[in-house]
Every structure is written in C-alpha cells, then in structure tokens.
C-alpha cells in the first residue's frame, strides 16, 4: 500500500470539515475521489499535503506516518499535488516553469515529460498566460512530474476545459498511468472518472461514504440520485 488515510479529522479553524476519512491507494493504481460540491474532496487532498489542521487519525505514505510533517517535506518524499484551478507561473515561459521545481536541473526528466505532453514542446518559449486552458493543465501536471513525484494528487483537472481538451487530458493521464505513476484523482466529470479509475471512493459530508466500480459510477441510478444529482 502506498498511501493510507485512517479516520482523518480535519478543521478549518473551528469548522470541523473531515469527519473520519479513510482511504487507500496502492502502487500503480489510479483511484478517484468523487462527490458533490463541498463534500470535502479538496480538503482531503490538502490534508495529505500537510495544508490542513488534522487533529486526529493517521496518514501514511510508503509506510511512514506523514501527518504533522511540513508540506515541503511531504513533497520531497515524492507526493505531488496539482491544485484545483491549475496554478502555473503565468509570466514565466513553459521552459522556465519546468526548470523551476527541479533543483538538480534534471534534463532527462524534462525530456520525459515533454514526450508525455507533446503540445508543451511546441510552446516551450511561450509564457504561461499565452497557453490554452488544456495546455496550462498539462503544464501544471508536468511541473509536478519534473519534481520527481511518485504519487500525484490531481484536483479536478478537467474543470473549465472544452470537451476536446478533456479528451486530451484524459489521454495523457492514461499515459501517465501506463508509465507506472500512482494517482489519486478528484473529478466531477464522471465519464472521465469511470474511464480512468481502477477504484472509486464517493464522499459526502466530510466522509468516504462508499466505494464504487466504474460501471456503478456510470450506470447506478440510485448512486447518482444519492451522491451526484443536486
Ligand atoms: N478556506 C475555508 N474556510 C472554511 N471552510 C472552508 C474553506 N474551504 C472550504 N471550506 C468548507 O469545507 C467544506 C469542504 O470543502 P472542499 O473544498 O473540500 O469541497 P470539495 O469536495 O472539494 O468541493 P468542490 O467540488 O466544490 O471543489 C465545504 O463545506 C466548504 O464550505
Ligand atoms: Mg474541491
């Protein structure tokens, strides 16, 4: 098991947001985290990255308890995070964005990500704010990969993208999976989630309510009524 959350309780100040979240991600798996707006998906990813106040429970990564560690230490152990709303450096070029996270200036890693995201190679000298939404999402993921992440947390990569670009991002995430990367993916696009995910967790009210198969995510009317329809 690569990542394991057990009974995690997290708070924003005095607001108790996560009420005992438990989940697991095995090496090489792509696991999705689904649920309505406000269910606690982003808060779960932030808790893993040491960005939330977690008062009880445990978070283990590669057998080690990472709860209470600083975000940069967690990042250095190989956990990557691509936040909701794709944060890239809009005034820096694509090449500069990719060189920035890697202290070792690992040219091989940059070459590897450019092979996974060919559109970025053609845009190396363009600034971040000159890229399309899909290219910005690719760059946000590529930056995390260059840093040497072994498990990446992706928060709604398809958000705000045109359907064609959702297809392109889906294809690249599939490529990453083939290359052996482990991923925990938060998605609102259930078609994309069911296409990519090996397993699915459904969250509601700060808890993982159940696990579901890809087929259930697509077709289970009861599940939709209970967890996805407004
Ligand atoms: N900065 C904050 N301060 C206080 N409460 C917050 C903060 N951010 C989120 N919350 C609350 O925490 C709960 C969970 O939010 P979270 O962002 O984890 O949901 P989510 O499942 O990621 O939703 P979405 O699908 O809209 O991204 C919500 O009730 C939200 O109002
Ligand atoms: Mg969110």
Coordinates of C-alpha atoms and ligand atoms in Angstrom, one line a residue:
X1 CA 0.0 0.0 0.0
X2 CA 1.4 3.4 -1.0
X3 CA -1.0 5.9 0.7
X4 CA -3.3 5.2 3.6
X5 CA -5.6 7.5 5.4
X6 CA -7.3 6.2 8.5
X7 CA -10.1 8.2 10.3
X8 CA -8.8 11.6 9.4
X9 CA -10.5 14.6 11.1
X10 CA -9.6 18.0 9.6
X11 CA -10.5 21.5 10.5
X12 CA -10.6 25.0 9.0
X13 CA -10.1 26.9 12.2
X14 CA -13.1 25.8 14.4
X15 CA -15.0 24.3 11.5
X16 CA -14.9 20.5 11.6
X17 CA -14.7 19.6 7.9
X18 CA -13.5 16.0 7.6
X19 CA -15.2 13.6 9.9
X20 CA -13.0 10.5 9.8
X21 CA -11.9 10.0 6.2
X22 CA -10.3 6.6 5.4
X23 CA -9.0 5.5 2.1
X24 CA -6.1 3.6 0.4
X25 CA -4.1 3.9 -2.8
X26 CA -1.9 1.0 -3.9
X27 CA 1.2 1.4 -6.0
X28 CA 0.4 1.9 -9.7
X29 CA -3.3 2.4 -9.1
X30 CA -5.5 5.3 -10.2
X31 CA -8.1 5.9 -7.6
X32 CA -10.8 8.6 -7.9
X33 CA -12.4 10.7 -5.2
X34 CA -15.9 11.8 -6.2
X35 CA -18.8 13.6 -4.6
X36 CA -20.9 16.8 -4.7
X37 CA -19.5 20.3 -4.3
X38 CA -18.4 20.8 -0.7
X39 CA -18.2 17.1 0.1
X40 CA -14.6 17.5 1.3
X41 CA -12.5 16.3 -1.7
X42 CA -10.1 19.2 -1.9
X43 CA -9.8 19.2 1.9
X44 CA -8.8 15.6 1.8
X45 CA -6.0 16.3 -0.7
X46 CA -4.9 19.3 1.4
X47 CA -4.8 17.2 4.5
X48 CA -2.5 14.7 2.8
X49 CA -0.2 17.5 1.7
X50 CA 0.1 19.0 5.3
X51 CA -2.0 22.0 4.4
X52 CA -4.8 21.4 6.9
X53 CA -5.2 21.2 10.6
X54 CA -5.6 17.5 11.2
X55 CA -6.5 16.8 14.8
X56 CA -6.8 13.0 14.7
X57 CA -6.3 10.0 12.5
X58 CA -3.3 8.9 10.6
X59 CA -1.9 9.5 7.1
X60 CA 0.8 7.0 6.0
X61 CA 2.9 7.3 2.8
X62 CA 5.1 4.4 1.8
X63 CA 4.9 3.0 5.3
X64 CA 5.8 6.3 7.1
X65 CA 3.5 8.5 9.1
X66 CA 3.5 11.9 7.3
X67 CA 0.8 13.5 9.5
X68 CA 2.3 16.6 11.1
X69 CA 5.1 17.0 8.6
X70 CA 5.7 20.2 6.7
X71 CA 4.4 20.4 3.1
X72 CA 7.8 20.7 1.6
X73 CA 9.0 17.6 3.4
X74 CA 5.9 15.6 2.2
X75 CA 6.6 16.9 -1.3
X76 CA 10.3 15.8 -1.1
X77 CA 9.2 12.3 -0.2
X78 CA 7.6 12.0 -3.6
X79 CA 4.0 13.2 -3.1
X80 CA 3.0 15.7 -5.8
X81 CA -0.1 17.9 -5.7
X82 CA -1.8 19.7 -8.7
X83 CA -4.3 22.0 -7.0
X84 CA -7.7 22.8 -8.3
X85 CA -7.6 25.8 -10.7
X86 CA -4.1 24.9 -12.1
X87 CA -1.5 27.2 -10.7
X88 CA 1.3 27.9 -13.0
X89 CA 3.6 30.9 -13.3
X90 CA 1.8 32.9 -16.0
X91 CA 4.7 35.3 -16.6
X92 CA 7.3 32.6 -17.0
X93 CA 7.8 30.6 -20.1
X94 CA 6.9 26.9 -20.3
X95 CA 10.6 26.0 -20.2
X96 CA 11.1 28.2 -17.1
X97 CA 8.1 26.7 -15.4
X98 CA 9.5 23.2 -16.0
X99 CA 13.0 24.1 -14.8
X100 CA 11.8 25.8 -11.6
X101 CA 10.8 22.8 -9.4
X102 CA 13.9 20.7 -10.2
X103 CA 16.9 21.7 -8.1
X104 CA 19.0 19.3 -9.9
X105 CA 18.1 20.7 -13.3
X106 CA 17.2 17.2 -14.4
X107 CA 17.2 17.5 -18.2
X108 CA 16.2 13.8 -18.6
X109 CA 13.0 14.3 -16.6
X110 CA 12.1 17.4 -18.6
X111 CA 12.6 15.4 -21.8
X112 CA 10.4 12.6 -20.4
X113 CA 7.5 15.0 -19.6
X114 CA 7.8 16.7 -22.9
X115 CA 7.4 13.3 -24.6
X116 CA 4.2 12.8 -22.5
X117 CA 2.9 16.3 -23.3
X118 CA 4.0 17.0 -26.9
X119 CA 2.0 20.2 -27.1
X120 CA 4.2 21.7 -24.4
X121 CA 7.3 21.1 -26.5
X122 CA 6.0 23.4 -29.2
X123 CA 5.2 26.1 -26.6
X124 CA 8.5 26.0 -24.7
X125 CA 9.2 29.7 -25.2
X126 CA 5.6 30.8 -24.7
X127 CA 4.6 32.4 -21.4
X128 CA 2.1 30.6 -19.2
X129 CA -0.6 33.1 -19.8
X130 CA -0.3 32.5 -23.6
X131 CA -1.3 28.8 -23.2
X132 CA -4.8 27.4 -23.7
X133 CA -6.6 26.0 -20.6
X134 CA -5.7 22.5 -21.6
X135 CA -2.0 23.4 -22.1
X136 CA -2.0 25.1 -18.7
X137 CA -3.4 22.0 -17.1
X138 CA -0.7 19.9 -18.8
X139 CA 2.0 22.3 -17.6
X140 CA 0.7 22.2 -14.0
X141 CA 0.9 18.4 -14.1
X142 CA 4.2 18.4 -15.9
X143 CA 5.8 20.6 -13.3
X144 CA 4.9 18.2 -10.5
X145 CA 6.3 15.3 -12.5
X146 CA 9.6 17.0 -13.1
X147 CA 10.0 17.3 -9.4
X148 CA 10.1 13.5 -9.2
X149 CA 6.7 12.8 -7.7
X150 CA 5.8 9.1 -7.5
X151 CA 2.2 9.6 -6.4
X152 CA 0.3 12.6 -7.6
X153 CA -2.9 14.2 -6.2
X154 CA -4.9 15.8 -9.0
X155 CA -7.8 18.1 -8.1
X156 CA -10.4 18.4 -10.9
X157 CA -8.0 18.5 -13.9
X158 CA -10.9 18.7 -16.4
X159 CA -12.6 21.8 -14.7
X160 CA -13.4 24.5 -17.1
X161 CA -12.0 22.7 -20.2
X162 CA -13.7 22.3 -23.5
X163 CA -14.8 18.7 -24.3
X164 CA -12.0 18.2 -26.8
X165 CA -9.4 19.2 -24.2
X166 CA -11.0 17.0 -21.6
X167 CA -10.3 14.1 -24.1
X168 CA -6.7 15.2 -24.4
X169 CA -6.1 15.4 -20.6
X170 CA -7.8 12.0 -20.2
X171 CA -5.4 10.5 -22.8
X172 CA -2.3 12.0 -21.0
X173 CA -3.5 10.8 -17.6
X174 CA -3.9 7.3 -19.1
X175 CA -0.3 7.6 -20.5
X176 CA 1.0 8.5 -17.0
X177 CA -0.8 5.5 -15.5
X178 CA 0.9 3.2 -18.2
X179 CA 4.2 4.7 -17.2
X180 CA 3.7 3.4 -13.6
X181 CA 2.7 6.6 -11.9
X182 CA 0.2 6.3 -8.9
X183 CA -2.6 8.8 -8.8
X184 CA -5.4 10.0 -6.6
X185 CA -7.8 11.9 -8.9
X186 CA -10.6 14.2 -7.8
X187 CA -13.1 14.6 -10.6
X188 CA -16.6 16.0 -11.3
X189 CA -16.6 14.5 -14.8
X190 CA -18.0 11.0 -14.1
X191 CA -17.4 9.7 -17.6
X192 CA -13.7 10.7 -17.3
X193 CA -13.5 9.2 -13.8
X194 CA -15.0 5.9 -14.8
X195 CA -12.8 5.7 -17.9
X196 CA -9.6 6.2 -15.9
X197 CA -10.2 4.9 -12.4
X198 CA -9.3 1.4 -11.1
X199 CA -11.4 2.1 -8.0
X200 CA -13.7 4.9 -6.9
X201 CA -14.4 6.5 -3.5
X202 CA -17.6 8.5 -3.1
X203 CA -17.5 11.3 -0.5
X204 CA -20.4 13.1 1.2
X205 CA -20.4 15.4 4.2
X206 CA -16.7 15.0 5.0
X207 CA -16.7 11.2 4.9
X208 CA -16.0 8.5 2.4
X209 CA -19.5 7.0 2.2
X210 CA -18.8 4.1 -0.1
X211 CA -16.6 2.6 -2.8
X212 CA -18.0 2.0 -6.3
X213 CA -17.0 0.3 -9.5
X214 CA -16.6 2.1 -12.9
X215 CA -19.8 0.6 -14.1
X216 CA -21.7 1.8 -11.0
X217 CA -20.3 5.3 -11.4
X218 CA -21.7 5.4 -14.9
X219 CA -25.0 3.5 -14.6
X220 CA -26.2 3.1 -11.0
X221 CA -29.2 5.4 -10.8
X222 CA -29.5 5.1 -7.0
X223 CA -25.9 6.1 -6.5
X224 CA -26.4 9.1 -8.8
X225 CA -29.5 10.2 -7.0
X226 CA -27.9 9.9 -3.6
X227 CA -24.4 11.3 -4.3
X228 CA -24.3 13.2 -7.5
X229 CA -27.6 14.8 -8.6
X230 CA -28.2 18.2 -6.9
Ligands
LIG1 N1 -11.0 28.2 3.5 C1 -12.1 27.6 4.0 N2 -12.5 28.0 5.3 C2 -13.6 27.5 5.8 N3 -14.3 26.5 5.3 C3 -13.9 26.0 4.1 C4 -12.8 26.6 3.4 N4 -12.6 25.9 2.2 C5 -13.6 25.0 2.2 N5 -14.4 25.1 3.3 C6 -15.6 24.2 3.6 O1 -15.2 22.9 3.7 C7 -16.1 22.0 3.1 C8 -15.4 21.1 2.1 O2 -14.9 21.9 1.0 P1 -14.0 21.3 -0.1 O3 -13.3 22.4 -0.8 O4 -13.1 20.2 0.5 O5 -15.1 20.6 -1.0 P2 -14.9 19.9 -2.4 O6 -15.5 18.5 -2.3 O7 -13.5 20.0 -2.9 O8 -15.9 20.7 -3.3 P3 -15.8 21.2 -4.9 O9 -16.4 20.1 -5.7 O10 -16.7 22.4 -4.9 O11 -14.4 21.5 -5.2 C9 -17.2 22.9 2.5 O12 -18.3 22.9 3.3 C10 -16.6 24.3 2.4 O13 -17.5 25.3 2.6
LIG2 MG1 -12.7 21.0 -4.5

